[in-house]
Amino acid sequence: MRRRLPPLEQIEAFIEAAEAPSFRVAAERCALSPAAFSRRIQAFSSFVGLPMFERRPGGLRLTEAGRRCLSQLKPAYLELRRAAASVVEAPGEAQSVTLSLSHSLAVGWLIPRLDAFRAAHPEIELSIKTQRGAGDMRSGEADLGICYADIDLGGLVSQPLLDVCVTPVAAPAVAAAFQARGGRLETQRLLSVAYPGGLWSWWARETGMDTPLPPAATYDLLHAMYEMPSEGFGVALAATPTVWPHLDSGRLVRLDLPFAATPGGYRLAAPADRRRRSAVGAVWRWLESEADRTRSLTPARIAA
């Protein structure tokens, strides 16, 4: 008798559990409660007849059987997802496109432009996944993405999209006190993002600052970092284009210090088969046009 396959939802749960930092995160990715997610993992282990995970110091880890299953199942699972997503779009029907990008770029640059996108492309349902890396594009969960230059985009079609410049910013009261006291950064509590690291040192070298700067307090999310100086806690090294909403609102102001252009900036990327879809191509071209508009306005805003 031919042995049946495990249900696809069990395979999906197992792959997510194997690659997520915790079962809780994996359950969220599958839109399941922790209890329901655990039942799927248990059912998959029962089907295989071997334990897939074992408890070790620091959390659950794959067993040897689990590692074998992952290496054999994941390529087939991803290929099935890609094949399902590449089904020809029916004319006249709403077309769904998923865009992956960092939380900070989504909040600070993309979301304020979504009304314009909907007006230009009412036939496309654009969904957003906030992830800094390219994993969602490779897994088939995102059709295209915007990634910073330090992200590996090997195997994907990509091109430059947005330039990034950085400069110190602070709340208006902190900026006024900073100028009144001689503008010495070494006396300030400096804030930065964790990735890419060492930005304050890089900025100091690029702008010819000779004074050693104290280590910066770092944050995983750029937008979360902006909230700290907005409330008066320190001086942040802000990046365009994500800082513009905070400067436009007056919550943050520049410290009359120079901008420095980072190498690489943001890149637009997609798997080659997804890039050929008409709806994905339309989103790609719209992002290019919005990036061109941003680029045309940046020099005047930097000089202001």
Short mmCIF file of C-alpha atoms in Angstrom, two decimals, residues 30 45 63 106 206:
data_model
loop_
_atom_site.label_atom_id
_atom_site.label_comp_id
_atom_site.label_asym_id
_atom_site.label_seq_id
_atom_site.Cartn_x
_atom_site.Cartn_y
_atom_site.Cartn_z
CA CYS A 30 1.46 30.33 10.75
CA SER A 45 6.50 13.82 14.62
CA THR A 63 17.25 16.22 16.37
CA ALA A 106 7.52 50.91 5.72
CA GLU A 206 33.34 60.59 6.65
#
